[in-house]
Amino acid sequence: MPAGESEDEVAQLYDRFGAALYRYALMILGRHDAAEDAVQQVFLALIRGGAGRLVEPEHYLRRSVRNACYSMLRTRAASFEGPADPARPMLEPRAGVRAPSNEDRLALEAAIGRLPPEQREVLHLHSFVGLTFREIADLTGDPPNTVASRYRYALEKLRALLASQP
Amino acid sequence: MDDDRIERLLRQVRPAGPPPRLRARIVAARRPRSWPWLAAAAALLALTVWLRGADTNLTTALTPAPSAWDAERIVLVDLLGGDAEAQAVADQIVALNRLTTARAAIGEPAALEEIR
């Protein structure tokens, strides 16, 4: 692939998938700065490595971002235990639907932040992206039953956390 | 709060999107496009620098090295103080020495009385 085409294609790929990839990374890592690093890392690798023409770019990029996120978690590069930036909320109202109250949004955000990364990931992919448990299993490499259990545990924990909040 | 309400709440929100600077950082990291004329200009510059250096060496090679008498004169001028008078005295001494050397080369004794 000639260098010029590769550079433009990277920009096009970011325009098509960048926002979704960022949201995915944000849910796994729990911090905006870490999510930026993860997504940037993936696209810089794409620029450097010249991956060639991607057959399924969305799947490839999503998997790459996932790998980058868990690599950061393993090396503790993402210190998501630290205080988040209050000026940058983790959740935003979805377009086309009635926005939740600020109180509900903040409560949900705080509760999601206390879930383990694997549960946040499944919650994101199923609730926000709309993937089936089988599709999530294909991405994560886990059995579909494990994925379904993780989602159930996430909801249970959210219920408990939200119930305990004043 | 039951699961239905939680799922209803989840349908009303989504994770926040990326800041604009992320795209800018990724786009800025792209390799610059190659300009053929830039490579040619760089080669021309390198050639010019090399030729300039070669020219300096050539000039140096063509410049004759100072003779032994010149070297002696320079040393004498420096020893005698370096001024105009020292140069005049050094010239006389060098001339005398050259004459002495020349006479010795042909077997004639040096005649200092003739120089004075």
Coordinates of C-alpha atoms in Angstrom, one line a residue:
Chain A
M1 CA 0.0 0.0 0.0
P2 CA 1.7 3.3 -1.0
A3 CA 2.5 5.5 1.9
G4 CA 0.3 8.3 0.8
E5 CA -2.8 6.2 0.6
S6 CA -2.0 4.6 4.0
E7 CA -1.9 8.0 5.7
D8 CA -5.3 9.1 4.3
E9 CA -6.8 5.8 5.1
V10 CA -5.7 6.0 8.7
A11 CA -7.5 9.4 9.0
Q12 CA -10.6 7.9 7.4
L13 CA -10.5 5.0 9.7
Y14 CA -10.4 7.3 12.7
D15 CA -13.3 9.3 11.4
R16 CA -15.3 6.2 11.0
F17 CA -14.5 4.3 14.1
G18 CA -12.5 6.6 16.4
A19 CA -15.3 7.8 18.6
A20 CA -16.7 4.3 19.1
L21 CA -13.2 3.0 19.9
Y22 CA -12.6 5.8 22.4
R23 CA -15.9 5.0 24.2
Y24 CA -14.9 1.4 24.4
A25 CA -11.5 2.2 25.8
L26 CA -13.1 4.6 28.2
M27 CA -15.4 2.0 29.6
I28 CA -12.6 -0.5 30.1
L29 CA -10.1 1.9 31.5
G30 CA -12.4 4.2 33.4
R31 CA -10.3 7.4 32.6
H32 CA -10.3 9.8 29.7
D33 CA -6.5 10.3 29.6
A34 CA -5.9 6.5 29.6
A35 CA -8.5 6.0 26.8
E36 CA -6.8 8.7 24.7
D37 CA -3.5 6.9 25.1
A38 CA -4.9 3.6 24.2
V39 CA -6.6 4.8 21.0
Q40 CA -3.7 6.9 20.0
Q41 CA -1.4 3.9 20.5
V42 CA -3.5 1.7 18.2
F43 CA -3.6 4.3 15.4
L44 CA 0.1 5.1 15.7
A45 CA 0.8 1.4 15.3
L46 CA -1.4 1.4 12.3
I47 CA 0.5 4.3 10.8
R48 CA 3.9 2.7 11.6
G49 CA 3.2 -0.9 10.8
G50 CA 1.3 -0.4 7.6
A51 CA -1.2 -3.2 8.4
G52 CA -2.2 -3.3 4.8
R53 CA -5.8 -3.2 3.7
L54 CA -7.9 -4.3 6.6
V55 CA -10.6 -6.8 5.7
E56 CA -12.7 -6.1 8.7
P57 CA -11.4 -2.8 10.1
E58 CA -14.0 -2.4 12.8
H59 CA -13.4 -5.8 14.3
Y60 CA -9.6 -5.4 13.9
L61 CA -9.5 -2.0 15.5
R62 CA -11.9 -3.0 18.4
R63 CA -9.7 -6.0 19.1
S64 CA -6.6 -3.8 19.0
V65 CA -8.0 -1.3 21.4
R66 CA -9.1 -4.1 23.7
N67 CA -5.6 -5.5 23.7
A68 CA -4.1 -2.1 24.3
C69 CA -6.4 -1.4 27.2
Y70 CA -5.8 -4.7 29.0
S71 CA -2.1 -4.3 28.4
M72 CA -2.2 -1.0 30.1
L73 CA -4.2 -2.4 33.0
R74 CA -1.6 -5.3 33.3
T75 CA 1.3 -2.9 33.5
R76 CA -0.6 -0.5 35.7
A77 CA 0.0 2.2 33.1
A78 CA -3.6 3.2 33.5
S79 CA -3.9 4.4 37.1
F80 CA -7.7 4.5 37.0
E81 CA -7.7 4.3 40.8
G82 CA -6.8 8.0 40.8
P83 CA -9.4 10.8 40.9
A84 CA -11.1 11.3 37.6
D85 CA -11.4 14.7 36.0
P86 CA -14.6 16.2 37.3
A87 CA -14.8 18.5 34.2
R88 CA -15.0 15.5 31.9
P89 CA -18.0 13.2 32.7
M90 CA -17.7 9.6 31.8
L91 CA -21.3 9.4 30.5
E92 CA -23.2 11.7 28.3
P93 CA -26.9 11.7 27.3
R94 CA -27.7 9.6 24.3
A95 CA -29.0 11.5 21.3
G96 CA -32.7 11.0 20.4
V97 CA -33.8 9.8 23.9
R98 CA -34.9 11.6 27.0
A99 CA -31.9 12.5 29.0
P100 CA -31.7 11.2 32.6
S101 CA -31.6 13.6 35.5
N102 CA -28.2 14.8 36.4
E103 CA -28.5 13.0 39.7
D104 CA -29.2 9.7 38.0
R105 CA -26.4 10.2 35.5
L106 CA -23.9 10.9 38.2
A107 CA -25.0 8.1 40.3
L108 CA -24.8 5.6 37.4
E109 CA -21.4 7.0 36.5
A110 CA -20.1 6.5 40.0
A111 CA -21.5 3.0 40.2
I112 CA -20.1 1.9 36.8
G113 CA -16.7 3.3 37.8
R114 CA -16.7 0.8 40.7
L115 CA -17.2 -2.2 38.5
P116 CA -14.2 -4.4 37.5
P117 CA -12.9 -3.6 33.9
E118 CA -14.2 -6.9 32.5
Q119 CA -17.8 -6.2 33.7
R120 CA -17.6 -2.6 32.5
E121 CA -16.5 -4.0 29.1
V122 CA -19.4 -6.4 28.8
L123 CA -21.9 -3.8 30.0
H124 CA -20.6 -1.4 27.4
L125 CA -20.6 -3.9 24.5
H126 CA -24.1 -5.2 25.3
S127 CA -25.9 -2.1 26.7
F128 CA -24.2 0.7 24.7
V129 CA -23.0 -0.9 21.5
G130 CA -25.8 -3.5 21.3
L131 CA -23.7 -6.6 20.7
T132 CA -25.1 -10.0 21.5
F133 CA -23.4 -12.2 24.1
R134 CA -22.1 -14.4 21.3
E135 CA -20.6 -11.5 19.4
I136 CA -19.0 -10.3 22.6
A137 CA -17.6 -13.8 23.2
D138 CA -16.1 -13.7 19.7
L139 CA -14.3 -10.5 20.6
T140 CA -13.1 -11.4 24.1
G141 CA -12.4 -15.0 23.5
D142 CA -14.6 -16.0 26.4
P143 CA -17.4 -18.5 26.3
P144 CA -20.8 -16.9 25.7
N145 CA -22.0 -18.2 29.1
T146 CA -19.2 -16.4 30.8
V147 CA -20.1 -13.2 29.0
A148 CA -23.7 -13.6 30.0
S149 CA -22.7 -14.2 33.6
R150 CA -20.4 -11.2 33.6
Y151 CA -23.3 -9.0 32.4
R152 CA -25.6 -10.4 35.1
Y153 CA -23.0 -9.8 37.8
A154 CA -22.5 -6.2 36.5
L155 CA -26.2 -5.5 36.8
E156 CA -26.4 -7.0 40.3
K157 CA -23.5 -4.9 41.4
L158 CA -24.9 -1.8 39.9
R159 CA -28.2 -2.5 41.6
A160 CA -26.4 -2.8 44.9
L161 CA -24.3 0.3 44.5
L162 CA -27.2 2.4 43.3
A163 CA -29.4 1.2 46.2
S164 CA -26.7 2.1 48.7
Q165 CA -26.3 5.7 47.5
P166 CA -28.3 8.4 49.3
Chain B
M1 CA -33.6 0.3 41.8
D2 CA -34.4 -2.9 39.8
D3 CA -32.7 -4.2 36.7
D4 CA -35.4 -2.8 34.4
R5 CA -34.8 0.7 35.7
I6 CA -31.1 0.3 35.5
E7 CA -31.4 -0.9 31.9
R8 CA -33.7 1.9 31.1
L9 CA -31.1 4.3 32.5
L10 CA -28.4 2.7 30.5
R11 CA -30.4 3.3 27.3
Q12 CA -30.5 7.0 28.1
V13 CA -26.7 7.5 28.3
R14 CA -23.6 6.4 26.5
P15 CA -19.9 6.8 27.3
A16 CA -18.5 10.3 26.5
G17 CA -16.7 10.7 23.1
P18 CA -13.1 11.7 22.4
P19 CA -11.8 15.3 22.6
P20 CA -10.9 16.9 19.2
R21 CA -7.2 16.9 20.1
L22 CA -7.1 13.1 19.8
R23 CA -7.8 13.3 16.1
A24 CA -5.3 16.1 15.7
R25 CA -2.6 14.1 17.5
I26 CA -3.2 11.1 15.3
V27 CA -3.2 13.0 12.1
A28 CA -0.1 14.9 13.1
A29 CA 1.7 11.7 13.6
R30 CA 1.3 10.7 10.0
R31 CA 4.5 10.5 8.1
P32 CA 5.1 13.6 5.9
R33 CA 4.5 13.1 2.2
S34 CA 7.8 12.7 0.3
W35 CA 8.8 15.5 -2.0
P36 CA 11.1 14.4 -4.8
W37 CA 12.6 17.8 -5.2
L38 CA 13.6 17.8 -1.5
A39 CA 15.9 14.8 -2.1
A40 CA 17.4 16.4 -5.1
A41 CA 18.0 19.7 -3.3
A42 CA 19.7 17.8 -0.4
A43 CA 22.0 15.9 -2.9
L44 CA 22.9 19.2 -4.6
L45 CA 23.7 20.8 -1.2
A46 CA 25.9 17.8 -0.2
L47 CA 27.7 18.0 -3.5
T48 CA 28.3 21.7 -3.1
V49 CA 29.7 21.2 0.4
W50 CA 31.9 18.4 -0.8
L51 CA 33.3 20.4 -3.8
R52 CA 34.0 23.4 -1.5
G53 CA 36.0 21.1 0.7
A54 CA 37.8 19.6 -2.2
D55 CA 38.6 23.0 -3.6
T56 CA 40.2 24.0 -0.3
N57 CA 42.4 20.9 -0.4
L58 CA 43.4 21.7 -4.0
T59 CA 44.3 25.2 -3.1
T60 CA 46.4 24.0 -0.2
A61 CA 48.1 21.4 -2.5
L62 CA 49.0 24.0 -5.1
T63 CA 50.4 26.5 -2.6
P64 CA 54.1 25.9 -2.3
A65 CA 55.5 25.1 1.1
P66 CA 57.8 27.7 2.6
S67 CA 61.5 27.1 1.9
A68 CA 64.0 26.4 4.7
W69 CA 65.3 30.0 4.3
D70 CA 61.9 31.4 4.8
A71 CA 61.4 29.2 7.8
E72 CA 64.7 30.4 9.2
R73 CA 63.8 34.0 8.6
I74 CA 60.5 33.6 10.4
V75 CA 62.2 32.1 13.4
L76 CA 64.8 34.8 13.5
V77 CA 62.3 37.6 13.2
D78 CA 60.4 36.1 16.1
L79 CA 63.5 35.7 18.2
L80 CA 64.6 39.3 17.5
G81 CA 61.4 40.9 18.6
G82 CA 59.2 40.7 15.5
D83 CA 59.4 44.4 14.6
A84 CA 60.6 46.0 11.4
E85 CA 64.2 46.3 12.7
A86 CA 64.1 42.6 13.6
Q87 CA 62.9 41.8 10.1
A88 CA 65.8 43.8 8.5
V89 CA 68.4 42.1 10.7
A90 CA 66.8 38.7 10.0
D91 CA 67.0 39.4 6.3
Q92 CA 70.7 40.1 6.6
I93 CA 71.4 37.0 8.6
V94 CA 69.5 34.8 6.2
A95 CA 71.3 36.3 3.3
L96 CA 74.7 35.7 4.9
N97 CA 73.8 32.2 5.7
R98 CA 72.7 31.5 2.2
L99 CA 75.9 32.9 0.8
T100 CA 78.0 30.9 3.3
T101 CA 76.1 27.8 2.3
A102 CA 76.5 28.4 -1.4
R103 CA 80.2 29.0 -1.0
A104 CA 80.6 25.9 1.0
A105 CA 78.8 23.9 -1.6
I106 CA 81.4 24.9 -4.2
G107 CA 84.3 24.6 -1.8
E108 CA 85.0 28.3 -1.3
P109 CA 85.6 29.6 2.2
A110 CA 83.0 32.0 3.6
A111 CA 84.1 35.6 3.2
L112 CA 82.3 37.5 5.9
E113 CA 84.3 40.6 5.1
E114 CA 82.6 40.8 1.7
I115 CA 79.1 40.9 3.3
R116 CA 79.8 43.6 5.8

